[in-house]
Coordinates of C-alpha atoms and ligand atoms in Angstrom, one line a residue:
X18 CA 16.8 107.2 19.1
X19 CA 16.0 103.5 20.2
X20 CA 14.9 103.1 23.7
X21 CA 17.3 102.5 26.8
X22 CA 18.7 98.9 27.2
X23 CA 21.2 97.7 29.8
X24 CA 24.4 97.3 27.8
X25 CA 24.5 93.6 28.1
X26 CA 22.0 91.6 26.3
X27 CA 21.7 88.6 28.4
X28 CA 21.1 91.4 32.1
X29 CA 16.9 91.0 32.1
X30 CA 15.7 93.7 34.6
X31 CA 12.9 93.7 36.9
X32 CA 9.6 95.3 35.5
X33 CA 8.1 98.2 37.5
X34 CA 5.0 95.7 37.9
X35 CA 6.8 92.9 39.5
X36 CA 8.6 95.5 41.9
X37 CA 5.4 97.1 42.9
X38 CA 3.6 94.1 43.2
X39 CA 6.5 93.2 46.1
X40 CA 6.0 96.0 47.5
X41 CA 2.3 95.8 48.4
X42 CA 3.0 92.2 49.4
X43 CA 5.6 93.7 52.2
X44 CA 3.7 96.4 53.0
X45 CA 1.1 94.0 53.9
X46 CA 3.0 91.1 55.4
X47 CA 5.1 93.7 57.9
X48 CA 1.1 92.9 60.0
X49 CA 0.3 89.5 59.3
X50 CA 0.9 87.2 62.0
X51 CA 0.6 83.9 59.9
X52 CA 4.2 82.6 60.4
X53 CA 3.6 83.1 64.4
X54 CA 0.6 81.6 64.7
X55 CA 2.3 79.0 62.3
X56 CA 4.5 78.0 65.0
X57 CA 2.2 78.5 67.7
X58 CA 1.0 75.6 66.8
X59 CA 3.6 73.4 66.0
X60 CA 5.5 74.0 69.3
X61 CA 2.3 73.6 71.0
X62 CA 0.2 70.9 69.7
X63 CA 3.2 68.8 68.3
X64 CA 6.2 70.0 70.7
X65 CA 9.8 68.3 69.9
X66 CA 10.1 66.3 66.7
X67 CA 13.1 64.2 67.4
X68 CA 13.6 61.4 64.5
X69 CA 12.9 57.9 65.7
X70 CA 9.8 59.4 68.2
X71 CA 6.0 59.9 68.4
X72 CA 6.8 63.7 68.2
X73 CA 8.3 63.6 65.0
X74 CA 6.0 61.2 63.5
X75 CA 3.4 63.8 64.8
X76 CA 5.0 66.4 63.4
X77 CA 5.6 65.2 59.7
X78 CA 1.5 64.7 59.8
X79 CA 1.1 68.1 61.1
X80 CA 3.0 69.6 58.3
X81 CA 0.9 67.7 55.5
X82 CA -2.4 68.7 56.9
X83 CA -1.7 72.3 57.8
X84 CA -0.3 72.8 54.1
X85 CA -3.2 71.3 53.1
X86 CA -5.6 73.9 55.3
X87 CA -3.4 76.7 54.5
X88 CA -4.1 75.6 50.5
X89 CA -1.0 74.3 48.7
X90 CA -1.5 73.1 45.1
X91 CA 0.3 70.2 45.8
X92 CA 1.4 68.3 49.7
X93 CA 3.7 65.0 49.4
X94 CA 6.4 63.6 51.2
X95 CA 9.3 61.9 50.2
X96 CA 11.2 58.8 52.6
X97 CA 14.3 59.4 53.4
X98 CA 16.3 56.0 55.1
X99 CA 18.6 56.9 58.3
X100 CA 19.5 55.4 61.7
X101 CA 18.1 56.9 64.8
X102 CA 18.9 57.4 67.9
X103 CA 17.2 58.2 71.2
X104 CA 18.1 59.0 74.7
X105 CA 17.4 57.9 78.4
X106 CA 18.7 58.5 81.7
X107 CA 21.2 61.1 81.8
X108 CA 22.7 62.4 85.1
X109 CA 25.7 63.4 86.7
X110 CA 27.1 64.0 90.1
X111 CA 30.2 65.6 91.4
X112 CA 31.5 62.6 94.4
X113 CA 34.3 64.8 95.4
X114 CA 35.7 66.9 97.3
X115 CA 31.7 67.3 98.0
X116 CA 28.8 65.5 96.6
X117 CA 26.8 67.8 94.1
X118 CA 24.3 67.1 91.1
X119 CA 25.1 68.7 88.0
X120 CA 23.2 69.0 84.5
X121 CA 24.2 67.6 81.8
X122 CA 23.0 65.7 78.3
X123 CA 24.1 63.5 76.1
X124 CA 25.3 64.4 72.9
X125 CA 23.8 63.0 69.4
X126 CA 24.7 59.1 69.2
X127 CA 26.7 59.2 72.3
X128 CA 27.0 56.0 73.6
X129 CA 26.2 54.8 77.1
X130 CA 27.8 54.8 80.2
X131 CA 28.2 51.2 81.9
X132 CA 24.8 50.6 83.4
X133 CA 24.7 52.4 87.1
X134 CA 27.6 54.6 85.6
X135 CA 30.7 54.9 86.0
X136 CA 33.4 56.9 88.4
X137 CA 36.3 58.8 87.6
X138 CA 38.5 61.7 87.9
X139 CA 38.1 64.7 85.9
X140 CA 41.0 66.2 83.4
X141 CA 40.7 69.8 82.5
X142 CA 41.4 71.0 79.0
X143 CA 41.1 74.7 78.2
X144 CA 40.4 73.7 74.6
X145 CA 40.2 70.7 71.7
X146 CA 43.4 71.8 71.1
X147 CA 45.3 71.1 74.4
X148 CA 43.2 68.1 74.7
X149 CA 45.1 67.4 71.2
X150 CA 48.8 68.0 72.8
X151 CA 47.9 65.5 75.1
X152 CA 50.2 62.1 75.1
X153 CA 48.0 59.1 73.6
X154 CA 46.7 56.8 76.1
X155 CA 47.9 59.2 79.1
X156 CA 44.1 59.3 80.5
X157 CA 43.1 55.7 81.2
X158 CA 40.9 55.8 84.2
X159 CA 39.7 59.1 83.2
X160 CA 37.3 61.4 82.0
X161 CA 38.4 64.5 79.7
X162 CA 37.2 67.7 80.4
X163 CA 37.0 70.3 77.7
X164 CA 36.1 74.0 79.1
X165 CA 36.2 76.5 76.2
X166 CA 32.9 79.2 76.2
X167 CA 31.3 79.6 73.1
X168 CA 31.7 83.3 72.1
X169 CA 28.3 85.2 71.2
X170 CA 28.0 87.6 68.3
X171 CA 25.1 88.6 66.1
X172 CA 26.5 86.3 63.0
X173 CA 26.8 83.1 65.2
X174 CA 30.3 83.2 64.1
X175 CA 31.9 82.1 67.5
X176 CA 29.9 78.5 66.4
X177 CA 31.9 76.7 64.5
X178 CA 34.9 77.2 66.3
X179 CA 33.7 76.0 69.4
X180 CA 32.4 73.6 67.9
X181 CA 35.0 70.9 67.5
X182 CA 35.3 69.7 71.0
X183 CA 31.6 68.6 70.4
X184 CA 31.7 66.9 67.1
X185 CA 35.2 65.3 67.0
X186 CA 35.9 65.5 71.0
X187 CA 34.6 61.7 71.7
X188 CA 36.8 60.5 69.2
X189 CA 40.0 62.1 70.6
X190 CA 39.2 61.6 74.2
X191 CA 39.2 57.5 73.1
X192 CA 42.4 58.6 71.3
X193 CA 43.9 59.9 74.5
X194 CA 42.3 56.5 76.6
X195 CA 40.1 59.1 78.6
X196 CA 36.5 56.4 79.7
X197 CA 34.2 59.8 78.4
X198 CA 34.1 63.3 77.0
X199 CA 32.6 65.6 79.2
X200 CA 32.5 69.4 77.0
X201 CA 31.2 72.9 78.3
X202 CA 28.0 73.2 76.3
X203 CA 28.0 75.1 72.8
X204 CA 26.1 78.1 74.1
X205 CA 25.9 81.6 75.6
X206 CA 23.9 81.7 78.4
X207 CA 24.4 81.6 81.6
X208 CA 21.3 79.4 82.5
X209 CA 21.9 76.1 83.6
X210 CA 20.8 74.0 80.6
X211 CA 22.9 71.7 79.0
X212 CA 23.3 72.4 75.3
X213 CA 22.9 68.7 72.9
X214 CA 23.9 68.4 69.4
X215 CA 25.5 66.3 67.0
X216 CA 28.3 64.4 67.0
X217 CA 30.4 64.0 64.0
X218 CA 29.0 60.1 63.7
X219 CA 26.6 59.0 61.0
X220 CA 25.4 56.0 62.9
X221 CA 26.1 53.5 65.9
X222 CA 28.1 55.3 68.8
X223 CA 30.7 57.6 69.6
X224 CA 33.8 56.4 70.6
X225 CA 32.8 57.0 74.1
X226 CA 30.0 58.2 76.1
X227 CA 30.0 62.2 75.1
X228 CA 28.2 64.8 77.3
X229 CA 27.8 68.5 77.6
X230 CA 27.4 70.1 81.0
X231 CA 25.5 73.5 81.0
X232 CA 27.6 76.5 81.9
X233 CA 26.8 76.9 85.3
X234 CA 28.2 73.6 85.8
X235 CA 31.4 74.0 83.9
X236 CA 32.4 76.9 85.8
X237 CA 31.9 75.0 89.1
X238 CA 34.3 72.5 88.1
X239 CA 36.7 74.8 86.9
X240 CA 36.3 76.9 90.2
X241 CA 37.4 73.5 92.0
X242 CA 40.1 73.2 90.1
X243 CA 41.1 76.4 90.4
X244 CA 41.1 75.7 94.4
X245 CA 43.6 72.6 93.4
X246 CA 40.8 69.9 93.8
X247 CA 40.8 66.9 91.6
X248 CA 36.9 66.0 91.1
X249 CA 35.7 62.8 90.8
X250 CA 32.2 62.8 89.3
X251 CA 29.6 59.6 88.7
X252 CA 28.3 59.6 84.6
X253 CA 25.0 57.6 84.2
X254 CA 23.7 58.1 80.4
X255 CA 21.6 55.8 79.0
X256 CA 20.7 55.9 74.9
X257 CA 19.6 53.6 72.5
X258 CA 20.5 52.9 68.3
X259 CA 17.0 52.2 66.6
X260 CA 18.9 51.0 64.0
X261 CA 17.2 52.1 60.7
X262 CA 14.5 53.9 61.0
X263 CA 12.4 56.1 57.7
X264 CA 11.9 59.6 58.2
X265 CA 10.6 62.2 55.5
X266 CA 10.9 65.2 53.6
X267 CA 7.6 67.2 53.2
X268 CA 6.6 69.1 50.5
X269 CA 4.2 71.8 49.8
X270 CA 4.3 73.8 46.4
X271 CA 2.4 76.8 45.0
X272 CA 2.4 75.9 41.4
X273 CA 4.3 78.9 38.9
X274 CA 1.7 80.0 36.4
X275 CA 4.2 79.8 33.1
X276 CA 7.2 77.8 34.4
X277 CA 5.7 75.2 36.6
X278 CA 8.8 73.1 36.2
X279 CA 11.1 75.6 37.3
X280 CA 10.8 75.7 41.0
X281 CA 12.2 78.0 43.9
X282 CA 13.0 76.5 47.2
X283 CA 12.6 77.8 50.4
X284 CA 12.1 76.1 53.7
X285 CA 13.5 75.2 57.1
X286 CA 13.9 71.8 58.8
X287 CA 10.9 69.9 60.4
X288 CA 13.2 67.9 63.0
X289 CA 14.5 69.5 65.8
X290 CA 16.3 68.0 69.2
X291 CA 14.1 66.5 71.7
X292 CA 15.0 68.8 75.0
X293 CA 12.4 72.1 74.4
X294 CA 9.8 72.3 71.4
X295 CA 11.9 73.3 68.8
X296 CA 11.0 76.7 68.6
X297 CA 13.7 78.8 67.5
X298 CA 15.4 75.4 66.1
X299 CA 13.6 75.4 63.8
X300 CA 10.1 75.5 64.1
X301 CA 10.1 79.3 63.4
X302 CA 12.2 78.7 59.3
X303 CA 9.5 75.7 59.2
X304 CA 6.4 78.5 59.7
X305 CA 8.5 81.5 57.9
X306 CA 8.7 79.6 54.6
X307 CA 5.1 78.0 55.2
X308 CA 4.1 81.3 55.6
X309 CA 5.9 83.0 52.8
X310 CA 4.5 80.9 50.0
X311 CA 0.9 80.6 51.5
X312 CA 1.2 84.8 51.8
X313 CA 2.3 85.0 48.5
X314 CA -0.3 83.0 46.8
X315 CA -3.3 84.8 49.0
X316 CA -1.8 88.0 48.5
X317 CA -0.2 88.4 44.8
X318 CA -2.5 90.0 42.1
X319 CA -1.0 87.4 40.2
X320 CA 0.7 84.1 40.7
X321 CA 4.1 83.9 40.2
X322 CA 5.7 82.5 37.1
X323 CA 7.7 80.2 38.5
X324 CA 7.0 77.3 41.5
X325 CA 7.4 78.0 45.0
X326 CA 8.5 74.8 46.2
X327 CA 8.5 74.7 50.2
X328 CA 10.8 71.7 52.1
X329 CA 9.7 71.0 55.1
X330 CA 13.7 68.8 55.8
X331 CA 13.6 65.8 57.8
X332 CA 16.4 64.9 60.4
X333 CA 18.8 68.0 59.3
X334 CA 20.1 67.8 63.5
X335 CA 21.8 64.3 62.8
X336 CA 23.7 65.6 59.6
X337 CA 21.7 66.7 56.9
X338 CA 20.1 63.6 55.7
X339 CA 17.3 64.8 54.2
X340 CA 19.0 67.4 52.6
X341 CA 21.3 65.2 51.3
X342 CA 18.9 62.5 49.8
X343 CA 16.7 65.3 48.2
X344 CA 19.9 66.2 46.2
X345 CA 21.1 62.9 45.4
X346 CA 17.6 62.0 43.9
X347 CA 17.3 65.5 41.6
X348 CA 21.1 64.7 40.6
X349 CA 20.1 61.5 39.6
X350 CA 17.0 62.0 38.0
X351 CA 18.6 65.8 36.5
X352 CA 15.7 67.6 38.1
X353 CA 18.9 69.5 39.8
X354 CA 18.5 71.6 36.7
X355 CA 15.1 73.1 37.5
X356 CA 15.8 74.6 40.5
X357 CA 16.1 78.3 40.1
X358 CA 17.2 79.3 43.5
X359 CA 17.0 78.6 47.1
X360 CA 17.3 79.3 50.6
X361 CA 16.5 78.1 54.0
X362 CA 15.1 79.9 57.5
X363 CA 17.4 77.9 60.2
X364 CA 19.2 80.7 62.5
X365 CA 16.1 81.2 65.3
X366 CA 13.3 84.0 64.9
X367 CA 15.2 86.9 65.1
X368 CA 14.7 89.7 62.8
X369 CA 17.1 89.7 59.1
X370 CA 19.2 92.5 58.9
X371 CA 21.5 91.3 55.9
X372 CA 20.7 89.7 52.2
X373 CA 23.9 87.7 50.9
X374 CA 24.1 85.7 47.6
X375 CA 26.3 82.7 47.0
X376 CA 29.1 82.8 44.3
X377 CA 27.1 80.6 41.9
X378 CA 24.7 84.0 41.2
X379 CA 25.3 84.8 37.8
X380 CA 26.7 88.5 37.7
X381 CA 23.7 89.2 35.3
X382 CA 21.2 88.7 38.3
X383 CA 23.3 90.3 40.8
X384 CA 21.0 93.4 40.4
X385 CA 18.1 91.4 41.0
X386 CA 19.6 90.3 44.2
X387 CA 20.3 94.1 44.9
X388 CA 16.7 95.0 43.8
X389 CA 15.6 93.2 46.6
X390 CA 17.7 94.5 49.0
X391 CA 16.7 97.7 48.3
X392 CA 13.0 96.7 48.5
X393 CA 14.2 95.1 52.3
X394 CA 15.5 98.6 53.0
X395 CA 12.4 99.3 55.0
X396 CA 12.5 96.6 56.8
X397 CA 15.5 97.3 58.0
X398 CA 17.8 94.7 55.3
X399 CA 20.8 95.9 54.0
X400 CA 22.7 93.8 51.3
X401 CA 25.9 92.2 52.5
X402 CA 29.0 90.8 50.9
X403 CA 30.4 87.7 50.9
X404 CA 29.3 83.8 50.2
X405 CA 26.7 81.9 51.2
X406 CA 25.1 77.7 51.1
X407 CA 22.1 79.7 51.6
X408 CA 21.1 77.5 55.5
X409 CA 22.3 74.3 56.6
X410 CA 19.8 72.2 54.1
X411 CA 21.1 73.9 51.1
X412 CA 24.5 72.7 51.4
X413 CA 23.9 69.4 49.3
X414 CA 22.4 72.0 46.3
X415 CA 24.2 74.7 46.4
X416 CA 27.7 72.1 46.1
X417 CA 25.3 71.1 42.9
X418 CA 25.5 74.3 41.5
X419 CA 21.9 75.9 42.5
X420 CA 22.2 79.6 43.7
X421 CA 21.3 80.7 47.3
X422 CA 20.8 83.3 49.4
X423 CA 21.4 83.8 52.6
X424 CA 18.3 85.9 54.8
X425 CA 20.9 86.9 57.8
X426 CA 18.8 86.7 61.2
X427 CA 19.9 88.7 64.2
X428 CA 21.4 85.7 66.2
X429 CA 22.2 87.9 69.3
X430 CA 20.5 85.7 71.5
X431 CA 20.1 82.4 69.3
X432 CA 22.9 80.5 71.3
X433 CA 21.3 81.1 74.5
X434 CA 18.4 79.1 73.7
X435 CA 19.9 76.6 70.9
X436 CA 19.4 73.2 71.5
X437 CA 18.3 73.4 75.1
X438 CA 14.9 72.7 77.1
X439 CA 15.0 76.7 76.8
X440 CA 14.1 76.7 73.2
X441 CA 10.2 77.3 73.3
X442 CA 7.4 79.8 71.9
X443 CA 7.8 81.9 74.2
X444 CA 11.3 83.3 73.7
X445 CA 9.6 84.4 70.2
X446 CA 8.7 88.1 69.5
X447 CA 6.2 88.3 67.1
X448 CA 6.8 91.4 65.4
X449 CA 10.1 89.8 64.4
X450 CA 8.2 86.7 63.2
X451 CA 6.5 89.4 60.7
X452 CA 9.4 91.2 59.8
X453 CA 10.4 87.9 58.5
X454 CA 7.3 87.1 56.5
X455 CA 7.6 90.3 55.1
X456 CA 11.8 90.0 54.1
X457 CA 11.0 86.2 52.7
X458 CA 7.7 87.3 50.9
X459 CA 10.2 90.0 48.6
X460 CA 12.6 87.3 47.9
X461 CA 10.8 84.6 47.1
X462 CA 8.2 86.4 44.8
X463 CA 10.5 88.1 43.1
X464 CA 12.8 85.1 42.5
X465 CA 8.9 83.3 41.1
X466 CA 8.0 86.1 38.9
X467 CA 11.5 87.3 37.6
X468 CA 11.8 86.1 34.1
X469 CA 16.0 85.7 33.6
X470 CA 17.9 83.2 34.8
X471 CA 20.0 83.3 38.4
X472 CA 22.7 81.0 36.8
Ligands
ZN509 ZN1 18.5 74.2 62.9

């Protein structure tokens, strides 16, 4: 008799020792408040890291020298080229039928207003799409008015389809001959912050000046509407192109002990929007994967095979760009090849309840991917079906072929907070900022330490 082997050669399987070494490393992470105190001081002693500001620039130096305290093998940064853009003024006030102040904010790289602002009459849209239906050049002398509500649900899945009127909106309300695009903000609550985000522009302007209101807001001008007013509201916004401006990737890597080439990435994105501190978005996938690899090499009786490369991304809210110039450079220079797997923390500080895997997982890893499910169980993970980039910042890699995963957060109440003033420390629970230490300290050490291949 010959001992049991899985019946396909090429399927390695996960020793007993790399499984129990995971599981003291969880046991132990499930009380280690590393990845809060992490963001603590991010959010505290840096604050909003908005590309093109002091804050950012504050931010990037606060990464290097806390990966350096918290005793990476190796800190760098790379530059990554972009245009910035930065806001000013921003206000807004209903002239009639009575005067009120509303609160709004511009959108990413919407453009300005005339100075002093300008006056017109609101048209209501239910949706992009009626906006759509409308006849081209019907709303000269007007400002479009798109009122959809973001639906909430744990996934984020109402998201993207809301979505629309605030990345492509400005360009259809210039379409329509509409002065300015004034949207219901992409979010949940009912708190009156304006949500900002991006704009489907790269760099300049947007085809005209491009605001959301916060909900509160919307709803009052719908109510008038309702009553058969016509409001005419005042836009001031003020914003500025830098022009090009650098930012950076940052890098902090726990070095593999037999594969240092072969690297693992995990990370979240140093840049957030400049209205709260960047909490949530994404200060806590910035201390989760910080946390993670530092845990991991404090923690392990042994360190891992392979490298645990951490990226810190620069300027992911503006479109991905330094995402996108990582993967250009490892397709150019074919260090694409070395990268085992990946995944990114970027969906708030809520607790992960689901492990997904992309389609580029080899079937003969798949029960790697379900070993650490099962070792999540605790924690309360189950393993889910479906595909995955694996977070925002692995989109350029994972379209290059790397495999992800995707650590499914509890998103409940990530909308409420999402880019708005709102998103701060304090709407962080830190036994959730544990649970995901522990979740993340599973995957990436056994992703390090596994010896097959995940391609
Ligand atoms: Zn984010």
């Amino acid at each position: 008799m010959t001992a049991p082997t899985f019946a396909n050669e090429s399927i390695v399987p996960v020793s007993k020792e790399t499984k129990d070494i995971a599981i003291s490393l969880r046991d132990k992470a499930i009380n280690d408040d590393s990845a809060y105190e992490i963001l603590k001081s991010l959010t505290t002693e840096v604050g909003a890291r908005h590309p093109g500001t002091p804050g950012e620039k504050a931010g990037i130096e606060w990464a290097v020298s806390k990966l350096k305290a918290l005793g990476f093998d190796k800190v760098y940064t790379e530059d990554v080229e972009m245009n910035g853009w930065i806001r000013g003024l921003e206000t807004a006030e209903i002239l009639l039928p009575s005067y009120q102040k509303m609160v709004i904010t511009a959108l990413g790289r919407s453009k300005s207003t005339p100075e002093g602002g300008l006056e017109a009459e609101i048209v209501h849209f239910k949706s992009y799409a009626d906006l759509e239906k409308a006849a081209d050049g019907s709303l000269k002398g007007k400002i479009a008015f798109i009122s959809n509500r973001m639906q909430g649900f744990k996934d984020g899945s109402g998201y993207g389809p809301a979505n629309i009127a605030r990345s492509k909106g400005h360009e259809l309300a210039a379409q329509k001959g509409a002065e300015a695009l004034l949207i219901r903000s992409i979010g949940t609550d009912d708190h009156r912050n304006p949500h900002t985000g991006a704009t489907n522009v790269a760099m300049g302007y947007t085809a005209v000046p491009a605001v959301a209101l916060s909900n509160p807001d919307a709803d009052q001008l719908v109510r008038l509407m309702d009553y058969g007013h016509i409001p005419k509201i005042r836009l001031n916004i003020q914003t500025k192109d830098l022009g090009p401006i650098v930012t950076k990737n940052v890098f902090g890597e726990i070095t593999g002990r037999e594969l240092p080439n072969e690297v693992v990435v995990i990370g979240g994105h140093l840049d957030s929007w400049d209205l709260g501190t960047g909490a949530v978005d994404d200060g806590a996938g910035v201390a989760i994967a910080m946390a993670t690899a530092a845990f991991i090499k404090d923690n392990a009786i042994i360190r891992p095979r392979r490298t645990i490369r951490v990226i810190l991304w620069g300027a992911e809210e503006l479109g991905l760009i330094g995402a996108r110039a990582y993967a250009k450079a490892r397709q150019d220079d074919g260090s694409i090849a070395n990268h085992v797997i990946g995944s990114e923390s970027d969906f708030g500080a809520g607790p992960v309840y689901g492990l997904q895997s992309s389609s580029n997982v080899s079937p003969n890893a798949i029960h790697v991917i379900d070993t650490m499910a099962g070792l999540m169980g605790k924690l309360g993970v189950s393993r889910r079906s479906g595909n995955t980039t694996g977070g925002p910042d692995m989109i350029p890699l994972s379209a290059l072929g790397v495999p992800a995963l995707n650590l499914m957060q509890d998103g409940t109440d990530y909308f409420d907070l999402h880019h708005t003033p709102d998103d701060t420390f304090d709407k962080v629970n830190p036994e959730h900022m544990r649970q995901n230490l522990a979740v993340w300290t599973v995957f990436a050490f056994i992703a390090a330490e596994w010896p097959g291949s995940f391609k």
